[in-house]
Amino acid sequence: MTRPKLVIFDCDGVLVDSEPPTLELLREEFEQCGLSVTMPHIESEYVGMTMVNVAKKARAAGADLPDDWKDSIYLKMFERLKKGVPLIDGIEGALDALDAAGIPYAVGSNGPMAKMDITLGAHPAFLARLTGRIFSAHDCKAGKPDPELFLKAAAFMGVAPEHCVVVDDSQSGVIAGRRAGMRTLGFDTFGDGAHLIAEGAEHLASMDDLPAMIGL
């Protein structure tokens, strides 16, 4: 197996376990705006999307979201995330293995930098390992599933797409990785990753398995 020259990680649900409080907030917001959905539905339909696309999808499903909802939801989200979110189990060891092998890594997230400043910033030593290599779709023309974000990260790091590996836990991220021409690992610790495999990913069940999957 050929080792990659760059590994690009999603942030939410891959580096930090920030999705549970974020998705619960979405469920509450939808409920207040006339759309009653379960958490499993939120998890399957809204994970990995930009808030612009979340709003479009929710409105199409019947949620009467106010015009300024995107701005207000970020303010509420940031306050909730400031309570702290843990790192994903095994991620520090995975980065240790990449460092030992001399393989660089970067972050490509659909979330805004301000959100990552909060979630990653709660872990200063971990954030220091990523400084200067964090990329947000808010600085691109389009977010995932558009491949621009991953291609931008690869170009900045000076690595051709075919030598990159993407690690993402969402269907939109997996599609973006595939469209970018990168090997893509679908991170799913609670299931068999079938929904990610269907989009072209290889299932990564634990961060402890990452080094072996990329030939380390």
XYZ file of N, CA, C and O in Angstrom, residues 12 18-26 28-29 46 49-52 54 69-85 109-112 114-116 118-119 138:
180
model
N -15.557 18.495 12.760
C -16.642 18.017 13.618
C -16.896 16.532 13.408
O -17.142 16.082 12.285
N -18.074 17.251 18.482
C -18.932 18.431 18.603
C -20.302 18.237 17.974
O -21.166 19.114 18.107
N -20.524 17.129 17.306
C -21.791 16.959 16.605
C -22.992 16.735 17.529
O -24.071 17.273 17.249
N -22.887 15.970 18.622
C -24.077 15.773 19.465
C -24.727 17.071 19.938
O -25.943 17.248 19.734
N -23.985 18.022 20.541
C -24.655 19.258 20.964
C -25.143 20.108 19.788
O -26.190 20.762 19.871
N -24.417 20.080 18.684
C -24.824 20.861 17.515
C -26.109 20.313 16.907
O -27.038 21.065 16.585
N -26.188 19.001 16.766
C -27.373 18.392 16.159
C -28.587 18.491 17.074
O -29.712 18.665 16.595
N -28.366 18.421 18.376
C -29.482 18.602 19.309
C -30.023 20.020 19.216
O -31.245 20.243 19.275
N -29.136 20.988 19.040
C -29.572 22.373 18.862
C -30.404 22.506 17.589
O -31.440 23.188 17.591
N -29.977 21.868 16.513
C -30.759 21.911 15.277
C -32.145 21.310 15.485
O -33.149 21.865 15.022
N -33.880 21.159 18.198
C -34.668 22.105 18.987
C -35.141 23.275 18.117
O -36.298 23.705 18.214
N -34.258 23.785 17.285
C -34.608 24.918 16.421
C -35.706 24.536 15.433
O -36.655 25.292 15.219
N -28.581 15.799 7.966
C -28.024 17.143 8.088
C -26.550 17.188 8.492
O -25.962 18.272 8.515
N -23.309 19.368 6.530
C -23.769 20.411 5.619
C -23.415 21.799 6.149
O -23.288 21.988 7.358
N -23.261 22.755 5.253
C -23.146 24.144 5.680
C -24.508 24.593 6.209
O -25.550 24.028 5.845
N -24.515 25.623 7.055
C -25.786 26.084 7.611
C -26.686 26.699 6.537
O -27.910 26.668 6.668
N -26.107 27.212 5.477
C -26.916 27.708 4.367
C -27.731 26.568 3.772
O -28.945 26.690 3.544
N -28.296 23.625 5.277
C -29.192 23.109 6.319
C -30.501 23.889 6.296
O -31.595 23.306 6.349
N -31.914 33.361 10.303
C -31.654 32.134 11.075
C -30.198 31.716 11.036
O -29.642 31.303 12.051
N -29.550 31.817 9.873
C -28.151 31.379 9.773
C -27.271 32.125 10.768
O -26.425 31.518 11.444
N -27.448 33.414 10.891
C -26.630 34.183 11.828
C -26.978 33.855 13.270
O -26.089 33.701 14.122
N -28.260 33.714 13.557
C -28.664 33.458 14.939
C -28.272 32.062 15.396
O -27.895 31.864 16.558
N -28.326 31.074 14.491
C -27.992 29.707 14.908
C -26.516 29.596 15.240
O -26.127 28.875 16.167
N -25.676 30.337 14.528
C -24.250 30.293 14.850
C -23.988 30.888 16.232
O -23.169 30.351 17.009
N -24.653 31.957 16.588
C -24.469 32.546 17.912
C -24.877 31.556 19.006
O -24.166 31.389 20.010
N -26.010 30.892 18.807
C -26.473 29.901 19.788
C -25.525 28.707 19.835
O -25.225 28.169 20.903
N -25.059 28.282 18.666
C -24.154 27.139 18.589
C -22.843 27.422 19.314
O -22.340 26.597 20.081
N -22.295 28.617 19.080
C -21.026 28.964 19.706
C -21.156 28.970 21.229
O -20.258 28.506 21.939
N -22.263 29.496 21.740
C -22.469 29.518 23.190
C -22.537 28.100 23.752
O -22.006 27.822 24.816
N -23.197 27.214 23.025
C -23.310 25.832 23.501
C -21.961 25.124 23.436
O -21.590 24.372 24.350
N -21.208 25.363 22.382
C -19.920 24.696 22.220
C -18.869 25.221 23.190
O -17.891 24.517 23.491
N -19.051 26.442 23.684
C -18.103 27.000 24.645
C -18.084 26.221 25.955
O -17.151 26.355 26.759
N -19.098 25.389 26.166
C -19.111 24.538 27.351
C -18.058 23.444 27.255
O -17.739 22.791 28.238
N -17.535 23.240 26.044
C -16.457 22.282 25.833
C -16.914 21.016 25.137
O -18.005 20.516 25.401
N -16.083 20.529 24.234
C -16.335 19.256 23.558
C -15.046 18.441 23.598
O -13.949 18.997 23.486
N -12.955 21.795 6.813
C -14.279 21.735 7.439
C -15.270 22.659 6.753
O -14.911 23.748 6.301
N -16.523 22.228 6.723
C -17.589 23.097 6.245
C -17.940 24.179 7.264
O -18.635 25.138 6.940
N -17.494 24.025 8.494
C -17.787 24.997 9.538
C -16.912 26.233 9.427
O -15.838 26.201 8.819
N -17.346 27.355 10.025
C -16.553 28.585 9.985
C -15.343 28.508 10.909
O -15.310 27.713 11.862
N -14.489 30.554 13.137
C -14.866 30.933 14.494
C -15.339 29.726 15.300
O -15.093 29.636 16.510
N -16.013 28.808 14.632
C -16.469 27.597 15.318
C -15.279 26.723 15.688
O -15.200 26.202 16.813
N -14.340 26.556 14.771
C -13.160 25.729 15.062
C -12.272 26.376 16.112
O -11.597 25.680 16.880
N -13.344 27.747 18.664
C -13.956 27.360 19.939
C -13.709 25.889 20.235
O -13.234 25.526 21.309
N -14.039 25.021 19.272
C -13.962 23.584 19.541
C -12.515 23.095 19.658
O -12.166 22.399 20.612
N -16.044 28.321 4.373
C -16.526 29.703 4.352
C -15.562 30.621 3.611
O -15.911 31.762 3.306
